Amino acid sequence: MNGAPALRLNPAKLLRSKWTACVPVNKEKHFMVVALIEPQPGAPIVCVTMEALHSGRQFALAWQALRESAVWRQGWV
């Protein structure tokens, strides 16, 4: 890690947030959180569904992974 402080995130407010991958894969760089995944209604959020703007491909990701500044940047850069 580069020594930068961890990004503080509230998982309940991630829906429709925008993210940029620091290392694009398959020309996919810009993503949006399109769903919050909770194991059962009312339980804490464990994952988010990310959607690539370029291809529309979706994948699940542990929301805590978005804190990793070497992998994700908040917003579209």
Tab-separated table of N, CA and C in Angstrom:
chain	number	residue	atom	x	y	z
A	1	MET	N	0.850	-1.186	0.000
A	1	MET	CA	0.000	0.000	0.000
A	1	MET	C	0.885	1.234	0.000
A	2	ASN	N	0.368	2.337	-0.495
A	2	ASN	CA	1.181	3.535	-0.670
A	2	ASN	C	1.222	4.426	0.560
A	3	GLY	N	0.663	4.006	1.677
A	3	GLY	CA	0.699	4.799	2.892
A	3	GLY	C	-0.427	5.809	3.007
A	4	ALA	N	-1.278	5.907	1.992
A	4	ALA	CA	-2.411	6.827	2.052
A	4	ALA	C	-3.437	6.296	3.046
A	5	PRO	N	-4.132	7.194	3.745
A	5	PRO	CA	-5.144	6.724	4.692
A	5	PRO	C	-6.277	6.016	3.955
A	6	ALA	N	-6.877	5.033	4.618
A	6	ALA	CA	-7.975	4.280	4.023
A	6	ALA	C	-9.169	5.210	3.818
A	7	LEU	N	-9.824	5.047	2.692
A	7	LEU	CA	-11.005	5.835	2.379
A	7	LEU	C	-12.138	5.418	3.299
A	8	ARG	N	-12.790	6.387	3.930
A	8	ARG	CA	-13.920	6.096	4.814
A	8	ARG	C	-15.175	6.019	3.953
A	9	LEU	N	-15.862	4.898	4.035
A	9	LEU	CA	-17.070	4.690	3.242
A	9	LEU	C	-18.208	4.233	4.132
A	10	ASN	N	-19.402	4.691	3.818
A	10	ASN	CA	-20.612	4.202	4.466
A	10	ASN	C	-21.271	3.260	3.463
A	11	PRO	N	-21.304	1.953	3.730
A	11	PRO	CA	-21.827	1.008	2.740
A	11	PRO	C	-23.266	1.293	2.320
A	12	ALA	N	-24.066	1.874	3.206
A	12	ALA	CA	-25.457	2.162	2.871
A	12	ALA	C	-25.588	3.292	1.850
A	13	LYS	N	-24.539	4.085	1.658
A	13	LYS	CA	-24.595	5.215	0.730
A	13	LYS	C	-23.818	4.968	-0.561
A	14	LEU	N	-23.450	3.718	-0.830
A	14	LEU	CA	-22.667	3.402	-2.019
A	14	LEU	C	-23.497	3.282	-3.293
A	15	LEU	N	-24.789	3.028	-3.165
A	15	LEU	CA	-25.628	2.823	-4.337
A	15	LEU	C	-25.523	4.009	-5.297
A	16	ARG	N	-25.286	3.717	-6.561
A	16	ARG	CA	-25.117	4.678	-7.660
A	16	ARG	C	-23.838	5.503	-7.552
A	17	SER	N	-22.910	5.097	-6.690
A	17	SER	CA	-21.630	5.816	-6.633
A	17	SER	C	-20.763	5.388	-7.820
A	18	LYS	N	-19.860	6.270	-8.205
A	18	LYS	CA	-19.028	6.070	-9.394
A	18	LYS	C	-17.594	5.784	-8.970
A	19	TRP	N	-16.929	4.859	-9.702
A	19	TRP	CA	-15.584	4.427	-9.361
A	19	TRP	C	-14.735	4.266	-10.613
A	20	THR	N	-13.439	4.506	-10.465
A	20	THR	CA	-12.478	4.307	-11.539
A	20	THR	C	-11.479	3.260	-11.100
A	21	ALA	N	-11.267	2.259	-11.954
A	21	ALA	CA	-10.252	1.244	-11.686
A	21	ALA	C	-8.885	1.837	-11.995
A	22	CYS	N	-7.928	1.672	-11.097
A	22	CYS	CA	-6.583	2.206	-11.315
A	22	CYS	C	-5.865	1.460	-12.436
A	23	VAL	N	-6.185	0.177	-12.605
A	23	VAL	CA	-5.606	-0.637	-13.673
A	23	VAL	C	-6.761	-1.213	-14.497
A	24	PRO	N	-7.087	-0.592	-15.639
A	24	PRO	CA	-8.194	-1.086	-16.452
A	24	PRO	C	-7.933	-2.495	-16.999
A	25	VAL	N	-9.001	-3.278	-17.099
A	25	VAL	CA	-8.936	-4.609	-17.682
A	25	VAL	C	-9.989	-4.670	-18.782
A	26	ASN	N	-9.625	-5.152	-19.959
A	26	ASN	CA	-10.544	-5.233	-21.106
A	26	ASN	C	-11.162	-3.872	-21.437
A	27	LYS	N	-10.362	-2.824	-21.359
A	27	LYS	CA	-10.802	-1.452	-21.642
A	27	LYS	C	-11.900	-0.971	-20.694
A	28	GLU	N	-12.079	-1.660	-19.570
A	28	GLU	CA	-13.075	-1.260	-18.585
A	28	GLU	C	-12.383	-0.495	-17.461
A	29	LYS	N	-12.728	0.748	-17.337
A	29	LYS	CA	-12.087	1.620	-16.357
A	29	LYS	C	-13.109	2.258	-15.427
A	30	HIS	N	-14.274	2.598	-15.953
A	30	HIS	CA	-15.291	3.308	-15.180
A	30	HIS	C	-16.425	2.361	-14.800
A	31	PHE	N	-16.796	2.427	-13.517
A	31	PHE	CA	-17.800	1.527	-12.961
A	31	PHE	C	-18.774	2.306	-12.095
A	32	MET	N	-19.963	1.713	-11.909
A	32	MET	CA	-20.966	2.287	-11.025
A	32	MET	C	-21.518	1.166	-10.144
A	33	VAL	N	-21.782	1.502	-8.882
A	33	VAL	CA	-22.426	0.544	-7.979
A	33	VAL	C	-23.911	0.544	-8.334
A	34	VAL	N	-24.434	-0.617	-8.776
A	34	VAL	CA	-25.824	-0.692	-9.210
A	34	VAL	C	-26.714	-1.446	-8.227
A	35	ALA	N	-26.109	-2.139	-7.241
A	35	ALA	CA	-26.912	-2.857	-6.242
A	35	ALA	C	-26.084	-3.081	-4.991
A	36	LEU	N	-26.780	-3.117	-3.849
A	36	LEU	CA	-26.166	-3.452	-2.567
A	36	LEU	C	-26.648	-4.849	-2.199
A	37	ILE	N	-25.749	-5.712	-1.772
A	37	ILE	CA	-26.095	-7.098	-1.476
A	37	ILE	C	-26.012	-7.328	0.020
A	38	GLU	N	-27.147	-7.717	0.607
A	38	GLU	CA	-27.192	-8.072	2.024
A	38	GLU	C	-27.644	-9.526	2.098
A	39	PRO	N	-27.056	-10.335	2.985
A	39	PRO	CA	-27.393	-11.761	3.038
A	39	PRO	C	-28.863	-12.027	3.337
A	40	GLN	N	-29.485	-11.150	4.100
A	40	GLN	CA	-30.920	-11.247	4.374
A	40	GLN	C	-31.415	-9.843	4.670
A	41	PRO	N	-32.703	-9.586	4.467
A	41	PRO	CA	-33.221	-8.229	4.689
A	41	PRO	C	-32.888	-7.704	6.090
A	42	GLY	N	-32.384	-6.487	6.119
A	42	GLY	CA	-32.037	-5.854	7.383
A	42	GLY	C	-30.644	-6.174	7.884
A	43	ALA	N	-29.969	-7.124	7.254
A	43	ALA	CA	-28.601	-7.481	7.655
A	43	ALA	C	-27.623	-6.464	7.067
A	44	PRO	N	-26.424	-6.371	7.632
A	44	PRO	CA	-25.426	-5.445	7.076
A	44	PRO	C	-25.066	-5.809	5.630
A	45	ILE	N	-24.745	-4.796	4.858
A	45	ILE	CA	-24.340	-4.990	3.465
A	45	ILE	C	-22.978	-5.671	3.445
A	46	VAL	N	-22.844	-6.721	2.635
A	46	VAL	CA	-21.577	-7.439	2.557
A	46	VAL	C	-20.881	-7.223	1.219
A	47	CYS	N	-21.657	-7.017	0.151
A	47	CYS	CA	-21.086	-6.845	-1.184
A	47	CYS	C	-21.873	-5.788	-1.948
A	48	VAL	N	-21.276	-5.348	-3.038
A	48	VAL	CA	-21.962	-4.467	-3.972
A	48	VAL	C	-21.875	-5.095	-5.355
A	49	THR	N	-22.804	-4.747	-6.221
A	49	THR	CA	-22.721	-5.156	-7.618
A	49	THR	C	-22.198	-3.968	-8.404
A	50	MET	N	-21.069	-4.185	-9.078
A	50	MET	CA	-20.440	-3.154	-9.896
A	50	MET	C	-20.805	-3.402	-11.352
A	51	GLU	N	-21.037	-2.317	-12.103
A	51	GLU	CA	-21.319	-2.442	-13.531
A	51	GLU	C	-20.346	-1.579	-14.314
A	52	ALA	N	-19.700	-2.188	-15.307
A	52	ALA	CA	-18.786	-1.457	-16.175
A	52	ALA	C	-19.595	-0.616	-17.155
A	53	LEU	N	-19.251	0.649	-17.296
A	53	LEU	CA	-19.987	1.520	-18.205
A	53	LEU	C	-19.724	1.150	-19.659
A	54	HIS	N	-18.524	0.698	-19.974
A	54	HIS	CA	-18.142	0.391	-21.354
A	54	HIS	C	-18.901	-0.817	-21.887
A	55	SER	N	-18.972	-1.893	-21.102
A	55	SER	CA	-19.540	-3.147	-21.591
A	55	SER	C	-20.861	-3.537	-20.935
A	56	GLY	N	-21.166	-2.955	-19.773
A	56	GLY	CA	-22.359	-3.359	-19.037
A	56	GLY	C	-22.145	-4.616	-18.211
A	57	ARG	N	-20.926	-5.155	-18.222
A	57	ARG	CA	-20.613	-6.357	-17.447
A	57	ARG	C	-20.777	-6.049	-15.964
A	58	GLN	N	-21.349	-6.998	-15.236
A	58	GLN	CA	-21.559	-6.823	-13.797
A	58	GLN	C	-20.806	-7.884	-13.013
A	59	PHE	N	-20.377	-7.512	-11.818
A	59	PHE	CA	-19.724	-8.459	-10.919
A	59	PHE	C	-19.936	-8.005	-9.492
A	60	ALA	N	-19.880	-8.979	-8.577
A	60	ALA	CA	-20.021	-8.678	-7.146
A	60	ALA	C	-18.635	-8.419	-6.563
A	61	LEU	N	-18.595	-7.537	-5.592
A	61	LEU	CA	-17.346	-7.142	-4.955
A	61	LEU	C	-17.628	-6.823	-3.495
A	62	ALA	N	-16.782	-7.297	-2.594
A	62	ALA	CA	-16.920	-6.907	-1.181
A	62	ALA	C	-16.753	-5.391	-1.110
A	63	TRP	N	-17.681	-4.708	-0.468
A	63	TRP	CA	-17.651	-3.242	-0.480
A	63	TRP	C	-16.379	-2.687	0.134
A	64	GLN	N	-15.762	-3.419	1.065
A	64	GLN	CA	-14.530	-2.951	1.699
A	64	GLN	C	-13.379	-2.854	0.693
A	65	ALA	N	-13.443	-3.607	-0.402
A	65	ALA	CA	-12.388	-3.567	-1.420
A	65	ALA	C	-12.295	-2.183	-2.063
A	66	LEU	N	-13.370	-1.413	-2.033
A	66	LEU	CA	-13.344	-0.068	-2.620
A	66	LEU	C	-12.467	0.887	-1.823
A	67	ARG	N	-12.108	0.523	-0.618
A	67	ARG	CA	-11.206	1.354	0.200
A	67	ARG	C	-9.761	1.277	-0.280
A	68	GLU	N	-9.437	0.281	-1.093
A	68	GLU	CA	-8.058	0.030	-1.537
A	68	GLU	C	-7.671	1.066	-2.601
A	69	SER	N	-6.935	2.095	-2.184
A	69	SER	CA	-6.608	3.214	-3.081
A	69	SER	C	-5.685	2.822	-4.233
A	70	ALA	N	-4.986	1.708	-4.127
A	70	ALA	CA	-4.136	1.258	-5.224
A	70	ALA	C	-4.961	0.580	-6.321
A	71	VAL	N	-6.228	0.259	-6.024
A	71	VAL	CA	-7.077	-0.462	-6.975
A	71	VAL	C	-8.240	0.400	-7.460
A	72	TRP	N	-8.847	1.176	-6.565
A	72	TRP	CA	-10.040	1.963	-6.891
A	72	TRP	C	-9.873	3.437	-6.519
A	73	ARG	N	-10.434	4.309	-7.345
A	73	ARG	CA	-10.545	5.738	-7.039
A	73	ARG	C	-12.013	6.112	-7.093
A	74	GLN	N	-12.453	6.899	-6.129
A	74	GLN	CA	-13.846	7.320	-6.110
A	74	GLN	C	-14.060	8.382	-7.184
A	75	GLY	N	-15.163	8.261	-7.916
A	75	GLY	CA	-15.468	9.179	-9.013
A	75	GLY	C	-14.907	8.649	-10.322
A	76	TRP	N	-15.204	9.361	-11.396
A	76	TRP	CA	-14.668	8.990	-12.707
A	76	TRP	C	-13.525	9.911	-13.037
A	77	VAL	N	-12.345	9.347	-13.025
A	77	VAL	CA	-11.122	10.118	-13.246
A	77	VAL	C	-10.654	9.933	-14.672
